[in-house]
XYZ file of N, CA and C in Angstrom:
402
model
N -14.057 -11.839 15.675
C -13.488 -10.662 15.069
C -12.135 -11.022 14.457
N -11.571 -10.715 13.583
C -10.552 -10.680 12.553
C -9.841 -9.461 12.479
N -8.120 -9.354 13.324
C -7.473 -8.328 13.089
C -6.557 -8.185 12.030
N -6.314 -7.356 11.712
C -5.208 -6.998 10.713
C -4.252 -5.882 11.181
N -2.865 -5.410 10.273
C -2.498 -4.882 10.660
C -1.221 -4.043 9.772
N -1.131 -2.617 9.458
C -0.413 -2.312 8.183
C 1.022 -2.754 7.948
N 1.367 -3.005 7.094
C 2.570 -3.435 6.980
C 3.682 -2.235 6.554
N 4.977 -2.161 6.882
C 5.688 -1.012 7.055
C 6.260 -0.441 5.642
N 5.132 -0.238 4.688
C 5.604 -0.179 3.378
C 6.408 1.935 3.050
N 6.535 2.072 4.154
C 6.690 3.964 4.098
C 7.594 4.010 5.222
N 8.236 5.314 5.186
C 9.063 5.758 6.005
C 10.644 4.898 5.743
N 11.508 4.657 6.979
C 12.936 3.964 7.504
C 12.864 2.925 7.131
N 11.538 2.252 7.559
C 11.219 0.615 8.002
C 11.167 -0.244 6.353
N 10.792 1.002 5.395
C 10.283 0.359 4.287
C 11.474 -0.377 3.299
N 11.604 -1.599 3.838
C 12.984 -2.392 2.860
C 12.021 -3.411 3.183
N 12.645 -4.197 2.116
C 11.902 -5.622 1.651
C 12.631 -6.700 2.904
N 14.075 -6.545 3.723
C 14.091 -7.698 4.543
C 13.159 -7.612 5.838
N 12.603 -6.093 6.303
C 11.864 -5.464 7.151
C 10.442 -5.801 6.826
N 10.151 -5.814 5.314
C 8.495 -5.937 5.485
C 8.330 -7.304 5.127
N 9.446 -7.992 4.955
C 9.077 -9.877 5.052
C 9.382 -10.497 6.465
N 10.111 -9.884 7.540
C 10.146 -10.297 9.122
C 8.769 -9.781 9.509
N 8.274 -8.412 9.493
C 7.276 -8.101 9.951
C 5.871 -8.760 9.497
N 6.012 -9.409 8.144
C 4.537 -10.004 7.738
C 4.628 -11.274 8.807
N 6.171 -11.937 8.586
C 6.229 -13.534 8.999
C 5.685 -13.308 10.989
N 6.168 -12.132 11.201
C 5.830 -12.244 12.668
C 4.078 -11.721 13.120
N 3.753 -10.982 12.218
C 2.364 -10.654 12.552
C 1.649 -11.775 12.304
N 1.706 -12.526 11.018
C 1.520 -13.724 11.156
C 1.130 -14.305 12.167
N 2.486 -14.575 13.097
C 2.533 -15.395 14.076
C 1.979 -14.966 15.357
N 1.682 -14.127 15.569
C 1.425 -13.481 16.491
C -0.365 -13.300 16.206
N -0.679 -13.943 15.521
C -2.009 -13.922 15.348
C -3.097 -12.878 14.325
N -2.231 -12.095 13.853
C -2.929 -11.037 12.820
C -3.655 -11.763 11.434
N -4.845 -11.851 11.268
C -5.599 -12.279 10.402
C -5.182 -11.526 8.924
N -4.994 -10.754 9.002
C -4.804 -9.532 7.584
C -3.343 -8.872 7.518
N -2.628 -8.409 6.423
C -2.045 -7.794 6.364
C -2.318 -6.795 5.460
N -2.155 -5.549 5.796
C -2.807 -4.003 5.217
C -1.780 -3.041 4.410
N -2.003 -2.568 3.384
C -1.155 -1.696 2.648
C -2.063 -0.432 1.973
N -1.105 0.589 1.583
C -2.142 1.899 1.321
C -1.622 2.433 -0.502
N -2.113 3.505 -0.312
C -1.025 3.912 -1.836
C -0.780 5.007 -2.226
N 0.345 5.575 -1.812
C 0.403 7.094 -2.916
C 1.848 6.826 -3.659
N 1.615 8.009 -4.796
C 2.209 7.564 -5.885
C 3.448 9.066 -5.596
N 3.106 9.530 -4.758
C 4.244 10.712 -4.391
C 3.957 11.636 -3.239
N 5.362 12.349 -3.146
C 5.074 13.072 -1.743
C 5.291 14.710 -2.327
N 4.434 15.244 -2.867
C 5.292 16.652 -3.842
C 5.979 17.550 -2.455
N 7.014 18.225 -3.104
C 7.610 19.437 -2.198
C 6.782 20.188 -1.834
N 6.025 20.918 -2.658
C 4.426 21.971 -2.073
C 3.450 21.123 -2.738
N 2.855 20.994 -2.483
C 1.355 20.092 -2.727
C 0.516 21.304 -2.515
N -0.234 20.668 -3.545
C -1.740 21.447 -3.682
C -2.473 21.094 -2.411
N -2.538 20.367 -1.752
C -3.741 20.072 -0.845
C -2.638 19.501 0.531
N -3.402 19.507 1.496
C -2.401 19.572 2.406
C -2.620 17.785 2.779
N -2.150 17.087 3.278
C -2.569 15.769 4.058
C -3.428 16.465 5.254
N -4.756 15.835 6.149
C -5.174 15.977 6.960
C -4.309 16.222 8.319
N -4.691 17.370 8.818
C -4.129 17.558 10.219
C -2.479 18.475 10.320
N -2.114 18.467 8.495
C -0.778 19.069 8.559
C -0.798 20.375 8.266
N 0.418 21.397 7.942
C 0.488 22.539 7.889
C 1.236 22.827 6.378
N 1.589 24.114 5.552
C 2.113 23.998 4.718
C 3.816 23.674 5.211
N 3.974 23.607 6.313
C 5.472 23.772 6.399
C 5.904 22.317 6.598
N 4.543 21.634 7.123
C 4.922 20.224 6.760
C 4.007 19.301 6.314
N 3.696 19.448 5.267
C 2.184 19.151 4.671
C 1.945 17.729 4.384
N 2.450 16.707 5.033
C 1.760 15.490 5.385
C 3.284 14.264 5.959
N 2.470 13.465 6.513
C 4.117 12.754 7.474
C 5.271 12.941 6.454
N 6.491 13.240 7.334
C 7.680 13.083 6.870
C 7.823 12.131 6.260
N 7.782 10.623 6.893
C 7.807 9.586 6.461
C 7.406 9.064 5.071
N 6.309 9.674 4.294
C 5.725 9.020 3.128
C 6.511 9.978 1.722
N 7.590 10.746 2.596
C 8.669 10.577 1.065
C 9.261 9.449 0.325
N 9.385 8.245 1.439
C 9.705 6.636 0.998
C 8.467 5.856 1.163
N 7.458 5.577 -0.021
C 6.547 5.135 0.134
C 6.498 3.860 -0.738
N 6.528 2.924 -0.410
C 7.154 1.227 -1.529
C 5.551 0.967 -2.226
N 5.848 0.453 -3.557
C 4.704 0.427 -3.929
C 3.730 -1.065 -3.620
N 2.638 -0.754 -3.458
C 1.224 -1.212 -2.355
C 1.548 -3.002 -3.446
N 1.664 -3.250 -3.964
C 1.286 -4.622 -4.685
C 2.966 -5.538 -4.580
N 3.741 -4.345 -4.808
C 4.998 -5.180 -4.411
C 5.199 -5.542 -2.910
N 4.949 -4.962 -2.063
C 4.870 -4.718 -0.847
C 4.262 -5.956 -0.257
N 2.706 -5.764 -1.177
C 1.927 -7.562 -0.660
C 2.581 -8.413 -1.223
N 3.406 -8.596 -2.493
C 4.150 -9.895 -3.183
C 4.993 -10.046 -2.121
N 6.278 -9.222 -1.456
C 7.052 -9.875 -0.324
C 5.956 -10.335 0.779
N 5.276 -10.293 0.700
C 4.204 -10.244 2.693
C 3.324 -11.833 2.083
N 3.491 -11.936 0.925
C 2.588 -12.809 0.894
C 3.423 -14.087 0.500
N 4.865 -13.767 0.031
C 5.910 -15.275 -0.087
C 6.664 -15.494 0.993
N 6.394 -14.514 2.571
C 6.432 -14.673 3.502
C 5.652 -15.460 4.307
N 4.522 -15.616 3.957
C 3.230 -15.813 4.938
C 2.507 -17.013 4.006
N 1.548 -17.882 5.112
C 0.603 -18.642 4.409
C -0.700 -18.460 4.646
N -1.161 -17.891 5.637
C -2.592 -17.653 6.414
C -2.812 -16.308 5.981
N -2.171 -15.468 6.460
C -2.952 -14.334 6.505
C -3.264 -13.359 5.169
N -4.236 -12.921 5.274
C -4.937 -12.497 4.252
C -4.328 -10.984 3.828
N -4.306 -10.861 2.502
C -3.255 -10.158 2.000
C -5.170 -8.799 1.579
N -4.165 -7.141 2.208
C -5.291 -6.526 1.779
C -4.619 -4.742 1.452
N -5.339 -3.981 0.200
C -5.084 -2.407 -0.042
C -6.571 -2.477 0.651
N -5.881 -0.739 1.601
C -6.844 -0.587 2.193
C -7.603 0.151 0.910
N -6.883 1.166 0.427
C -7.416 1.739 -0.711
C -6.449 1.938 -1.941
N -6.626 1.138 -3.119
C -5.788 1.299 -3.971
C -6.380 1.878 -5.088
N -5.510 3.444 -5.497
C -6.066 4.325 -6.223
C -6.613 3.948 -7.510
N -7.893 3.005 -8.362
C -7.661 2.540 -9.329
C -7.563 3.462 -10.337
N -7.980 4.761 -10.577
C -7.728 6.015 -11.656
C -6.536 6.026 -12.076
N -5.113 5.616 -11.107
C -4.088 5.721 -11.270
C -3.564 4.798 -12.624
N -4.348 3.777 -12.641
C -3.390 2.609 -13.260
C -4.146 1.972 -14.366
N -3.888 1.703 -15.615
C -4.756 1.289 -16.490
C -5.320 -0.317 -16.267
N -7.075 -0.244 -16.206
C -7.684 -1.097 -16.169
C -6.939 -2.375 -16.310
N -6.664 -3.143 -17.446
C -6.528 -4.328 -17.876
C -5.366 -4.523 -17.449
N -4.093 -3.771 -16.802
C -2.872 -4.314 -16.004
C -2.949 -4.558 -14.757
N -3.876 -3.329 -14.907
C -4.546 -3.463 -12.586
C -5.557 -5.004 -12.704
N -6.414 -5.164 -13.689
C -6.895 -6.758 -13.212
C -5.745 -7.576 -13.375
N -4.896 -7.643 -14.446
C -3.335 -8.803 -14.463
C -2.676 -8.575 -12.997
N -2.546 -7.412 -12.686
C -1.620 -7.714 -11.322
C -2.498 -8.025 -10.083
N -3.325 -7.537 -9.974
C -4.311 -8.161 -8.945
C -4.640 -9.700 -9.006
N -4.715 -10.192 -9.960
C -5.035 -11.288 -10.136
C -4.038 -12.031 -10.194
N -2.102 -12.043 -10.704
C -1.375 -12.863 -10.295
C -1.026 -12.629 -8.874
N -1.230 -11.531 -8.204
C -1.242 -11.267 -6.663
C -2.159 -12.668 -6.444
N -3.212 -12.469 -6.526
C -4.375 -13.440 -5.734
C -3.586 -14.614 -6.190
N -3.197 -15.102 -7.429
C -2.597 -16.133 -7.304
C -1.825 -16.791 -6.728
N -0.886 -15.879 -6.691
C 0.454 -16.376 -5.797
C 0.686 -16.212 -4.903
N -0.519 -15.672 -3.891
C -0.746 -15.785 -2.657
C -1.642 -17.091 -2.293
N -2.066 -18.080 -2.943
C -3.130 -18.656 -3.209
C -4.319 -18.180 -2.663
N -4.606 -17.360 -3.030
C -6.531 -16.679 -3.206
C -6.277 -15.904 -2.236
N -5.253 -15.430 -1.235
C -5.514 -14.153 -0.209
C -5.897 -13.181 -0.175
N -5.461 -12.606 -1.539
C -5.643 -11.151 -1.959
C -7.302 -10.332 -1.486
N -7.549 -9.522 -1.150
C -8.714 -8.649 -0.782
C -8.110 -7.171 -0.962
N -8.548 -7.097 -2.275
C -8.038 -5.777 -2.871
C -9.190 -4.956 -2.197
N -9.012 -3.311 -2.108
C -9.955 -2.912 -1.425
C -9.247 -1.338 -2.692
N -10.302 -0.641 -3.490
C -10.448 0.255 -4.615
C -10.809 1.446 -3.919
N -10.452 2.639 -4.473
C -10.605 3.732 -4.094
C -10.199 4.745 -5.520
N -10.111 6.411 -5.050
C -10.016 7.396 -5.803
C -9.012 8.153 -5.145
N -8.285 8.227 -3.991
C -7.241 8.940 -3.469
C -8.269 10.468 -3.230
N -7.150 11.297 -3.181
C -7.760 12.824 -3.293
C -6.842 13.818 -3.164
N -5.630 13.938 -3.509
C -4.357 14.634 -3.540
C -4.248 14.478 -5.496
N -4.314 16.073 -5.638
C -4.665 15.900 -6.799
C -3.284 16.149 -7.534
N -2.236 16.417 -6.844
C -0.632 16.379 -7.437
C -0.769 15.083 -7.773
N -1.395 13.994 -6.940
C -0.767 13.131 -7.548
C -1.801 12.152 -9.070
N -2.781 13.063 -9.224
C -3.485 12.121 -10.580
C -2.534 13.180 -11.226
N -2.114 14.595 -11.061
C -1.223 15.143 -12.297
C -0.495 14.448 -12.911
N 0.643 13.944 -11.546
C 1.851 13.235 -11.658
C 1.691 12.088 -12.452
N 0.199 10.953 -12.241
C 0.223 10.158 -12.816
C -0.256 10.040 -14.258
N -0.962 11.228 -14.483
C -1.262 11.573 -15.961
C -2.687 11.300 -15.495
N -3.747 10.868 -14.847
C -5.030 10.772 -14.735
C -6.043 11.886 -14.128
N -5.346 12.976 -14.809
C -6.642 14.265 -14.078
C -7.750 14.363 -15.274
């Protein structure tokens, strides 16, 4: 079995000297993968609530500071040599085709081949507004 484990790209924790100690030590500590997610905003009232929240606090506090998912793996991955660099789900609607294969692909590079992008559609629809993709 092969663990992984998210890297602190949201909330306090999310600074670049924090998520390059934490890759170098999961690393070491034996974590096969390192994991990242993606939203592109946290709106004040949101249309849709995050799972499990209320309107008064309609999804973690924390993901008002949310670092973006590819920069996040570029520090984790000029940190690290083993472990395998991964989005659990990265919104591709968000981002135009032919830049999302360029950055995915100098990711995989310069991680030498780690990258395991993992594609999705999100479902917080403030945020395809926000990004112009509704």
């Amino acid at each position: 079995m092969d663990m992984g484990i998210a890297l602190p790209q949201y909330g306090t924790h999310a600074r670049p000297e924090v998520i390059s100690a934490f890759a170098r030590d999961a690393e070491d500590a034996g974590f096969d993968s390192l994991w990242v997610g993606d939203r592109s905003l946290a709106p004040v009232s949101p249309s849709d609530l995050y799972p499990g929240h209320t309107p008064e606090v309609p999804y973690p506090p924390q993901y008002k500071t949310f670092l973006d998912p590819l920069v996040v793996l570029t520090l984790a991955a000029a940190s690290t040599h083993r472990a395998r660099l991964g989005t659990s789900t990265l919104n591709a609607p968000w981002y135009p085709a032919l830049l999302l294969a360029r950055s995915l692909t100098s990711l995989d590079l310069a991680s030498g081949g780690r990258l395991d992008p993992g594609l999705g559609i999100g479902w917080l629809r403030d945020e395809y507004t926000a990004v112009n993709a509704d």
